[in-house]
Amino acid sequence: MRKTLLLFTAITLAGSAQAQLPGLRKRGPAQPTQPALQPIDAMRAEFATQSGGTTVYYSAGNAVLGPPALTVLNAQAAWLRRHPEVVVRIEGYGDTGDTRDHALAIGARRAEEARSYLVLLGVPAMQILTTSWGKERPGLGRAVTILVR
Amino acid sequence: MKRISAPFLLALSAAAQAQQPAPSGVTVIAVPPLTSPDAGTKGNQMLAVGFDISRLVETDLRQTSELMPLPSKREDYYSYPEVTAPSFYKWRTLHAKAVLIGFVRSRSDGRLTVGCYIYDVDQGRELGRKGFVIAPSDWRLAAHKCSGLAYTSVTGSPGMFDTRIAYVAENGTGDGRSRRIAVMDSDGYNHRYLTAGDTMVLTPRLSPNASQLAYVSYASGRPNVRILNLDSKQERPLIPADSISFAPRYSPDGSKIVFSMMQGPNSDIYVVGASGGAPQRLTTAPGVDTDPSFSPDGSKIVFESDRGGSQQLYVMNADGSDERRMTFGGGWYAAPEWSPDGNLIAFTRRGQDGRRIGIVKPDGTGEQALTNGPGDEGPTWAASSREILFQRTNAAGRTALYRVTLVGGEPRAMSIPQDGSDPDWSGVVD
């Protein structure tokens, strides 16, 4: 309700401004300063090299982040804090010998643990999506952070 | 198996005779061609349909471990009045214990009336009958219903001939592997695809009468349960939230769906009305609770949980109360499904040497392995509660559907057009 009111006020002001000072309209509303947009592939390459890898590995059957995983995630968090304009999706995988639905849950859990740690390090939660591939795709026993935009 | 030598048949018949009426024995059943009251050309057409039906009944019954059908022969023709007053002498000399006879009659609207009758040969009395009206193209359905009548009359269990099987049809390899939900009659006929193959799909689960299908779709990028009406083809998400949801299964009366949902790192079991409503949470333990399955009376739910460190089977009341662990063996127990007669629970047991299918009583006793693995999982019961369908993955990663009977023996591969995983077998459609 408050937003609508503000917007209404803004329009009224703009209307009156236009009536009194026609020249102002030409410039249009102030453009927000855009960050220099890089192609997504270049961003992904930069993310992968500067964060020490996109992938964290788990030992079979659990979702516990070991020291190597924490090292990778620390670097990922630092990079993501510098790039608040990107959104990433963490895709968790289960283990090869597991049954289908348990693997799905473990994959989701692995993605969620990685996400929680990144949020703990100050990455906005809105910046990170999660999903799970269970054992339905090759690449078991890990969670991969993928830049989506 | 198609052709049985006479000595073998006689030996079996003798064994059946000696054991009769022991329910564990094999019952020899005669299936002469169905007759017709119609005359002339029409009559001949009806007799041809009747012969097709009796031969399909013979094929149906041959797939069971309880009935041994005698070959359907044209010379066993009988007249229409004999349908309700058959002579049993011939079947007694062939050591048959039961005979299935019937008729096909044309109707003025172009459809057919089919009647099936089953008789106890020794006692010369009727055990049951079934009549229905079908389109001529649905003669296979009529045969399956007659097979069900014969099977139920002899064994006391529902037949699984008029049932549907849903599974995930798989093509290609690696990330490019396409998956489509497919549904077919339990004999492999009437095969059709329900999803397009551009979206990852998992775990199709049919409603008890096979009119609806619950499955997991990645259409949103993450796994969500969706409901598909097989008649109207209309589809909707099971729950509005975008939480990760999976492992759906219908209650025995089809009114509810029980499933798993992620809340942060925790997977719990929920139940929701099949036509919508707010989900109700049933488990709260930390860890992965999943793969719930109702008991046939709807009062209990079996599920798997790793709350104790490794995956084990647990049973609770349908409202979530009184959770109790029911398996204590080594390795991991997963993917339980309660049998339609309520007496057993099938599961996947995972150990160092792979995955195999097993059964256990609901009180946790009487555990028995049904397959040797090493790549077996996802058991689903036949309506008869005497057979189980499951997924087998070979060393090369190819998946196929296999059937195994409770009495033992080697699992048999089902014939499907491509690789297949994650089967679900419906109840009797009727």
XYZ file of C-alpha atoms in Angstrom:
579
model
C 0.000 0.000 0.000
C 2.836 2.327 0.942
C 4.658 1.572 -2.305
C 1.590 2.286 -4.374
C 1.114 5.614 -2.624
C 4.728 6.614 -3.186
C 4.486 5.649 -6.828
C 1.320 7.688 -7.182
C 3.030 10.715 -5.609
C 5.997 10.292 -7.923
C 3.775 10.238 -10.998
C 1.878 13.318 -9.855
C 5.154 15.159 -9.274
C 6.483 14.069 -12.647
C 3.273 15.271 -14.246
C 3.499 18.691 -12.665
C 7.217 18.886 -13.467
C 6.446 18.201 -17.093
C 3.819 20.919 -17.161
C 6.147 23.538 -15.749
C 9.479 22.522 -17.255
C 8.999 20.652 -20.545
C 12.725 20.402 -21.147
C 13.212 18.149 -18.157
C 11.282 15.333 -19.691
C 13.778 14.829 -22.500
C 16.428 13.447 -20.244
C 14.031 10.862 -18.905
C 14.342 9.144 -15.540
C 17.881 8.719 -14.262
C 19.393 5.416 -15.458
C 20.765 3.198 -12.678
C 24.464 2.668 -13.254
C 24.764 -0.748 -14.900
C 27.701 -2.968 -13.996
C 29.712 -3.823 -17.091
C 27.878 -6.937 -18.288
C 30.114 -9.842 -19.101
C 29.074 -12.827 -21.149
C 27.870 -15.567 -18.788
C 30.575 -17.967 -19.950
C 33.304 -15.476 -19.046
C 31.680 -14.945 -15.647
C 31.531 -18.664 -15.098
C 35.190 -19.072 -15.991
C 36.137 -16.271 -13.615
C 33.994 -17.755 -10.854
C 35.540 -21.185 -11.341
C 39.154 -19.953 -11.283
C 38.775 -17.409 -8.480
C 36.766 -19.620 -6.161
C 39.043 -22.630 -6.468
C 36.388 -24.710 -8.238
C 32.629 -24.980 -8.562
C 32.387 -28.417 -7.007
C 32.489 -29.616 -3.416
C 32.701 -33.325 -2.578
C 31.105 -35.310 0.226
C 31.924 -38.721 1.622
C 29.370 -41.475 0.900
C 26.017 -41.276 2.654
C 26.362 -37.894 4.359
C 26.138 -34.158 3.754
C 28.953 -33.045 6.080
C 31.219 -30.316 4.690
C 34.872 -31.331 5.140
C 37.874 -28.921 5.205
C 38.438 -29.059 1.402
C 34.752 -28.268 0.826
C 34.909 -25.329 3.277
C 37.966 -23.923 1.473
C 36.104 -23.956 -1.840
C 32.956 -22.446 -0.315
C 34.952 -19.667 1.446
C 36.339 -18.613 -1.920
C 32.911 -18.914 -3.561
C 31.395 -16.708 -0.857
C 34.079 -14.029 -1.313
C 33.462 -13.959 -5.070
C 29.669 -13.932 -4.716
C 29.817 -11.000 -2.262
C 31.767 -9.060 -4.898
C 29.173 -9.950 -7.548
C 25.739 -9.334 -5.999
C 24.255 -9.152 -9.520
C 24.654 -12.874 -10.211
C 22.402 -15.734 -9.138
C 23.751 -19.226 -8.615
C 22.091 -22.627 -8.369
C 23.663 -25.304 -6.211
C 22.895 -28.761 -7.632
C 23.298 -31.639 -5.174
C 23.871 -35.266 -6.137
C 23.371 -38.492 -4.204
C 25.562 -41.603 -4.181
C 25.761 -44.275 -6.842
C 24.625 -47.340 -4.899
C 21.767 -45.565 -3.137
C 18.041 -46.034 -3.720
C 16.253 -43.368 -5.777
C 14.374 -41.287 -3.228
C 17.029 -41.434 -0.521
C 19.579 -40.256 -3.100
C 17.226 -37.395 -4.014
C 16.953 -36.324 -0.368
C 20.730 -36.606 0.228
C 21.395 -34.529 -2.907
C 18.973 -31.853 -1.685
C 20.594 -31.948 1.724
C 24.100 -31.517 0.270
C 22.965 -28.526 -1.789
C 21.244 -27.052 1.278
C 24.309 -27.480 3.525
C 26.495 -25.678 0.968
C 23.887 -22.914 0.636
C 23.573 -22.451 4.403
C 27.332 -22.086 4.717
C 27.467 -19.449 1.957
C 24.630 -17.539 3.648
C 26.511 -17.776 6.944
C 29.450 -16.080 5.206
C 27.259 -13.163 4.172
C 26.001 -14.127 0.711
C 22.377 -12.958 0.406
C 20.043 -15.978 0.557
C 18.105 -14.664 -2.454
C 21.242 -15.084 -4.555
C 21.338 -18.881 -4.138
C 18.880 -21.452 -5.504
C 19.158 -25.184 -4.812
C 18.045 -28.376 -6.490
C 18.858 -32.088 -6.335
C 19.549 -34.579 -9.111
C 19.689 -37.545 -6.723
C 21.327 -40.351 -8.663
C 19.551 -39.451 -11.922
C 22.555 -37.806 -13.575
C 26.245 -38.653 -13.731
C 28.432 -36.910 -11.160
C 27.582 -38.532 -7.863
C 28.772 -37.617 -4.380
C 29.050 -33.844 -4.855
C 27.369 -30.467 -5.028
C 28.076 -28.118 -7.932
C 27.550 -24.354 -7.847
C 26.368 -23.153 -11.249
C 26.050 -19.525 -12.259
C 22.610 -19.088 -13.776
C 22.642 -15.297 -14.425
C 7.311 -72.618 -21.783
C 4.804 -72.072 -24.595
C 4.832 -75.739 -25.612
C 4.616 -78.268 -22.877
C 5.417 -81.884 -23.548
C 2.684 -84.323 -22.621
C 4.587 -86.265 -19.932
C 5.456 -83.024 -18.145
C 1.860 -81.894 -18.259
C 0.612 -85.235 -16.978
C 3.142 -85.192 -14.155
C 1.977 -81.749 -13.169
C -1.660 -82.775 -13.431
C -1.025 -85.811 -11.260
C 0.751 -83.640 -8.724
C -2.121 -81.191 -8.752
C -4.578 -84.038 -8.313
C -2.631 -85.485 -5.420
C -2.407 -82.104 -3.719
C -5.922 -80.945 -4.431
C -7.342 -78.938 -2.822
C -4.056 -77.735 -1.305
C -3.843 -73.996 -2.139
C -0.081 -74.183 -2.700
C -0.432 -76.657 -5.573
C -0.776 -76.011 -9.258
C -4.360 -76.225 -10.504
C -4.925 -77.515 -14.037
C -7.655 -75.530 -15.766
C -9.339 -76.141 -19.122
C -10.060 -73.113 -21.312
C -12.101 -74.300 -24.319
C -13.018 -71.661 -26.940
C -15.978 -69.464 -25.990
C -19.173 -70.335 -27.857
C -21.882 -68.101 -29.326
C -25.681 -68.228 -29.570
C -25.530 -66.279 -32.866
C -26.160 -68.043 -36.181
C -24.748 -67.704 -39.679
C -21.910 -65.328 -40.596
C -22.388 -63.372 -37.376
C -22.092 -66.594 -35.424
C -18.811 -67.441 -37.125
C -17.423 -63.992 -36.362
C -18.412 -64.351 -32.706
C -16.823 -67.804 -32.507
C -13.585 -66.315 -33.892
C -13.621 -63.644 -31.176
C -14.395 -66.332 -28.601
C -11.396 -68.375 -29.717
C -9.110 -65.300 -29.470
C -10.400 -64.627 -25.954
C -9.829 -68.192 -24.766
C -6.296 -68.213 -26.180
C -5.472 -64.922 -24.406
C -6.922 -66.328 -21.154
C -4.622 -69.310 -21.638
C -1.630 -66.947 -22.084
C -2.654 -64.904 -19.020
C -3.012 -67.954 -16.791
C 0.240 -69.497 -17.998
C 2.080 -66.496 -16.511
C 0.876 -67.391 -13.032
C 2.505 -69.904 -10.736
C -0.831 -71.253 -9.432
C -2.753 -72.214 -12.590
C -1.747 -74.466 -15.466
C -4.079 -73.968 -18.449
C -4.693 -76.786 -20.925
C -4.176 -75.588 -24.516
C -7.319 -74.049 -26.025
C -8.349 -76.306 -28.931
C -10.995 -75.648 -31.584
C -12.332 -79.196 -31.317
C -13.325 -78.518 -27.683
C -16.260 -76.509 -29.035
C -19.465 -76.782 -27.014
C -23.003 -75.555 -27.654
C -24.542 -72.413 -26.115
C -26.891 -74.246 -23.679
C -23.862 -76.081 -22.266
C -22.484 -72.777 -20.918
C -24.754 -73.060 -17.889
C -24.922 -76.880 -17.903
C -21.532 -78.207 -19.010
C -20.481 -81.857 -19.078
C -17.395 -82.448 -16.965
C -16.414 -85.954 -18.067
C -13.899 -84.824 -20.706
C -12.128 -82.428 -18.299
C -11.955 -85.081 -15.596
C -10.159 -87.446 -17.969
C -7.677 -84.623 -18.715
C -7.129 -84.137 -14.954
C -8.411 -80.564 -15.070
C -9.703 -79.306 -11.731
C -11.464 -76.266 -13.158
C -12.963 -75.263 -16.486
C -13.595 -71.740 -17.781
C -16.306 -71.504 -20.444
C -18.431 -68.716 -21.812
C -20.030 -67.073 -24.796
C -19.807 -64.047 -27.087
C -23.027 -62.571 -28.447
C -23.385 -59.668 -30.895
C -25.707 -56.798 -29.965
C -27.812 -54.616 -32.224
C -25.656 -51.577 -31.301
C -22.527 -53.281 -32.692
C -21.052 -54.075 -29.309
C -20.539 -57.535 -27.809
C -21.896 -59.253 -24.733
C -19.299 -61.554 -23.174
C -20.079 -64.009 -20.393
C -17.562 -66.153 -18.508
C -18.341 -69.002 -16.117
C -15.961 -71.044 -14.013
C -16.786 -74.523 -12.700
C -15.195 -76.902 -10.231
C -14.758 -80.037 -12.339
C -14.633 -82.583 -9.490
C -17.724 -81.278 -7.727
C -19.479 -80.196 -10.905
C -20.570 -76.859 -9.458
C -20.256 -73.266 -10.543
C -17.575 -71.203 -8.747
C -18.418 -67.838 -10.289
C -19.474 -65.919 -13.370
C -18.903 -62.519 -14.951
C -20.703 -60.727 -17.771
C -19.991 -57.435 -19.522
C -20.624 -55.437 -22.686
C -17.591 -54.268 -24.700
C -16.676 -52.696 -28.013
C -15.370 -55.388 -30.417
C -11.890 -53.791 -30.288
C -11.778 -54.313 -26.488
C -11.822 -58.107 -26.691
C -8.439 -58.242 -24.907
C -10.022 -56.475 -21.915
C -12.790 -59.116 -21.851
C -10.173 -61.870 -21.850
C -8.280 -60.239 -18.957
C -11.512 -60.009 -16.952
C -12.244 -63.710 -17.591
C -8.663 -64.571 -16.574
C -9.200 -62.574 -13.376
C -12.405 -64.517 -12.668
C -10.593 -67.846 -13.080
C -7.613 -66.767 -10.984
C -9.695 -65.323 -8.164
C -12.030 -68.352 -8.039
C -9.116 -70.793 -7.742
C -6.672 -68.829 -5.540
C -8.926 -66.431 -3.637
C -6.628 -63.511 -4.615
C -7.446 -60.693 -7.043
C -6.072 -61.341 -10.532
C -3.559 -58.892 -11.959
C -4.596 -59.274 -15.613
C -6.782 -56.176 -15.846
C -4.227 -53.831 -14.286
C -1.902 -51.065 -15.530
C 1.825 -50.593 -15.152
C 3.414 -47.135 -15.157
C 7.179 -46.703 -15.478
C 9.874 -44.306 -16.685
C 10.929 -45.028 -20.285
C 14.608 -44.126 -20.778
C 16.556 -43.368 -23.951
C 20.137 -42.243 -24.569
C 23.036 -41.925 -22.122
C 24.537 -39.464 -19.646
C 23.112 -35.959 -19.263
C 21.275 -36.371 -22.571
C 19.279 -39.368 -21.359
C 15.617 -38.625 -21.982
C 12.881 -39.868 -19.678
C 9.190 -40.184 -20.341
C 6.405 -41.532 -18.173
C 4.819 -44.529 -19.929
C 1.694 -46.532 -19.059
C 0.688 -49.942 -20.415
C -1.632 -52.847 -19.657
C 0.092 -55.424 -17.471
C 0.598 -57.718 -20.502
C 2.482 -54.955 -22.335
C -0.318 -53.992 -24.721
C -1.860 -50.509 -25.033
C 1.544 -48.868 -24.388
C 1.558 -45.057 -24.425
C 3.743 -42.127 -23.329
C 2.318 -39.479 -20.997
C 5.152 -36.903 -20.954
C 7.217 -35.466 -23.805
C 10.791 -36.308 -22.791
C 12.087 -32.715 -22.635
C 11.770 -32.636 -18.829
C 13.305 -34.998 -16.286
C 10.582 -37.118 -14.662
C 10.680 -39.662 -11.819
C 8.535 -42.062 -9.766
C 5.175 -42.409 -11.554
C 2.559 -43.693 -9.078
C -0.918 -44.703 -10.277
C -4.073 -44.117 -8.269
C -5.688 -47.440 -7.240
C -8.092 -47.460 -10.221
C -5.410 -46.075 -12.582
C -7.409 -42.920 -13.402
C -4.761 -40.542 -12.032
C -0.999 -40.474 -11.863
C 1.259 -38.744 -9.335
C 4.864 -38.195 -10.450
C 7.922 -36.034 -9.905
C 8.742 -33.429 -12.551
C 11.722 -31.073 -12.946
C 9.630 -28.594 -14.945
C 10.429 -25.868 -12.362
C 14.132 -26.810 -12.225
C 13.741 -28.693 -8.963
C 11.799 -31.877 -8.200
C 8.075 -31.280 -7.502
C 5.177 -33.738 -7.304
C 2.547 -33.242 -10.011
C -0.850 -34.894 -10.537
C -1.986 -35.958 -14.004
C -5.570 -36.981 -14.765
C -5.254 -39.785 -17.318
C -8.713 -39.194 -18.820
C -8.804 -35.388 -19.130
C -4.964 -35.049 -19.453
C -5.208 -32.105 -17.044
C -2.253 -31.557 -14.782
C -1.497 -29.597 -11.611
C 1.152 -29.338 -8.888
C 0.321 -31.385 -5.778
C 1.136 -28.445 -3.486
C 1.468 -24.763 -4.396
C 4.811 -24.270 -2.597
C 8.024 -24.588 -4.569
C 9.632 -26.826 -1.923
C 11.379 -29.957 -3.162
C 8.715 -32.710 -2.987
C 9.024 -36.341 -4.079
C 8.147 -40.011 -3.374
C 4.330 -39.696 -3.787
C 1.935 -42.608 -3.211
C -1.867 -42.851 -3.146
C -3.846 -44.156 -0.179
C -5.700 -47.436 -0.900
C -9.013 -45.569 -1.400
C -7.331 -42.982 -3.650
C -8.465 -40.035 -1.495
C -5.049 -39.049 -0.121
C -1.448 -38.801 -1.259
C 1.460 -39.331 1.091
C 4.843 -37.882 0.029
C 8.187 -36.411 1.136
C 9.070 -32.723 1.296
C 12.352 -30.972 2.068
C 12.443 -28.253 4.742
C 16.016 -26.978 4.662
C 18.254 -30.042 4.976
C 15.468 -32.166 6.468
C 13.136 -34.533 4.556
C 9.838 -35.359 6.278
C 6.649 -37.205 5.357
C 3.431 -35.317 4.659
C -0.111 -36.284 3.662
C -2.513 -34.220 1.537
C -5.924 -34.747 -0.093
C -5.618 -36.134 -3.626
C -7.781 -33.246 -4.858
C -5.911 -30.551 -2.914
C -5.841 -28.936 0.523
C -3.140 -28.122 3.049
C -0.465 -30.783 3.590
C -0.257 -32.242 7.073
C 3.174 -33.117 8.451
C 3.488 -36.672 9.819
C 7.179 -37.053 10.808
C 9.522 -34.627 12.540
C 12.741 -36.596 13.095
C 15.929 -34.999 11.767
C 17.318 -36.843 8.751
C 15.769 -38.358 5.664
C 12.253 -39.804 6.095
C 10.907 -40.909 2.715
C 9.204 -43.562 0.539
C 5.944 -43.816 2.544
C 3.382 -46.528 1.670
C -0.078 -47.085 3.206
C -1.296 -50.413 4.588
C -4.272 -51.683 2.513
C -6.776 -50.709 5.258
C -5.307 -47.181 5.299
C -4.615 -47.254 9.047
C -0.795 -47.426 8.937
C 2.135 -46.137 6.895
C 5.477 -47.887 6.363
C 8.438 -45.657 5.411
C 12.225 -45.522 5.442
C 14.270 -43.304 7.733
C 17.984 -42.831 8.424
C 17.300 -41.235 11.842
C 19.110 -44.115 13.549
C 22.260 -43.735 11.413
C 21.414 -46.091 8.537
C 18.260 -46.427 6.433
C 15.735 -48.738 8.124
C 12.011 -49.399 7.787
C 9.590 -47.818 10.272
C 5.825 -48.155 10.733
C 3.512 -45.446 12.109
C -0.211 -44.802 12.365
C -1.700 -42.895 9.432
C -1.884 -39.746 11.609
C 1.868 -39.901 12.321
C 1.588 -41.277 15.865
C 3.338 -44.328 17.321
C 6.419 -44.483 15.039
C 8.213 -47.801 15.457
C 11.308 -49.246 13.827
C 10.603 -52.649 12.223
C 13.906 -53.791 10.647
C 17.174 -54.325 12.482
C 19.307 -56.214 9.938
C 22.693 -55.115 8.622
C 22.974 -52.860 5.606
C 20.258 -50.441 4.550
C 16.521 -51.019 4.017
C 14.673 -48.736 1.619
C 11.681 -48.153 -0.677
C 9.063 -50.254 1.172
C 5.679 -51.077 -0.375
C 2.865 -52.748 1.579
C 1.265 -55.748 -0.197
C -2.399 -55.380 -1.279
C -3.430 -58.251 1.047
C -1.632 -56.582 3.967
C 0.481 -59.608 4.899
C 3.913 -58.521 3.652
C 6.102 -55.510 2.950
C 8.481 -55.550 -0.031
C 11.675 -53.476 0.139
C 15.101 -52.846 -1.377
C 17.986 -53.982 0.808
C 21.341 -52.376 0.148
C 24.601 -53.942 1.264
C 28.265 -53.940 0.282
C 27.470 -56.403 -2.527
C 24.671 -54.382 -4.088
C 20.912 -54.010 -3.924
C 18.335 -56.787 -3.839
C 14.585 -57.142 -3.371
C 13.215 -58.701 -0.175
C 9.996 -59.211 1.762
C 9.217 -59.055 5.483
C 6.100 -59.330 7.618
C 4.741 -56.041 9.028
C 5.875 -57.115 12.534
C 9.477 -57.315 11.278
C 9.755 -61.115 11.261
C 10.093 -63.592 8.399
C 12.506 -61.583 6.254
C 13.365 -63.262 2.972
C 15.435 -62.217 -0.072
C 13.651 -62.627 -3.414
C 16.436 -61.604 -5.816
C 20.237 -61.803 -5.862
C 20.870 -58.298 -7.190
C 23.251 -56.588 -7.504
C 21.321 -53.765 -9.190
C 17.712 -54.345 -8.094
C 15.407 -51.741 -6.526
C 11.927 -50.220 -6.383
C 9.614 -53.212 -5.763
C 5.890 -52.833 -6.545
C 3.212 -55.457 -5.850
C 0.862 -57.196 -8.265
C -2.794 -56.935 -7.212
C -2.609 -60.669 -6.396
C 0.036 -60.032 -3.679
C 1.865 -63.063 -5.131
C 4.205 -61.330 -7.545
C 6.520 -58.296 -7.509
C 7.702 -56.022 -10.311
C 11.001 -54.158 -9.881
C 13.809 -52.295 -11.636
C 17.090 -54.062 -12.478
C 20.177 -52.066 -13.541
C 22.947 -54.020 -15.271
C 26.711 -53.406 -15.087
C 26.532 -51.100 -18.122
C 23.934 -48.884 -16.415
C 21.033 -50.085 -18.596
C 17.713 -50.394 -16.766
C 14.931 -52.963 -17.299
C 11.754 -54.150 -15.576
C 11.650 -57.644 -14.037
C 8.911 -59.750 -12.408
C 9.474 -62.282 -9.648
C 6.958 -64.520 -7.852
C 6.952 -65.087 -4.090
C 7.339 -68.838 -4.570
C 10.787 -68.176 -5.994
C 12.485 -68.842 -9.307
C 14.445 -66.600 -11.633
C 13.048 -63.103 -12.235
C 11.686 -62.656 -15.783
C 12.262 -59.526 -17.873
C 9.183 -57.655 -19.082
C 9.140 -56.818 -22.751
C 9.116 -53.013 -23.158
C 10.156 -50.861 -26.158
C 13.268 -49.324 -24.515
C 15.063 -49.144 -21.152
C 12.693 -48.740 -18.214
C 12.932 -47.840 -14.519
C 10.801 -47.060 -11.489
C 7.731 -49.276 -12.146
C 4.364 -48.980 -10.402
C 1.647 -51.639 -10.684
C -1.976 -50.547 -10.223
C -4.796 -52.400 -8.488
C -7.540 -54.165 -10.481
C -9.109 -51.507 -12.701
C -12.700 -52.885 -12.918
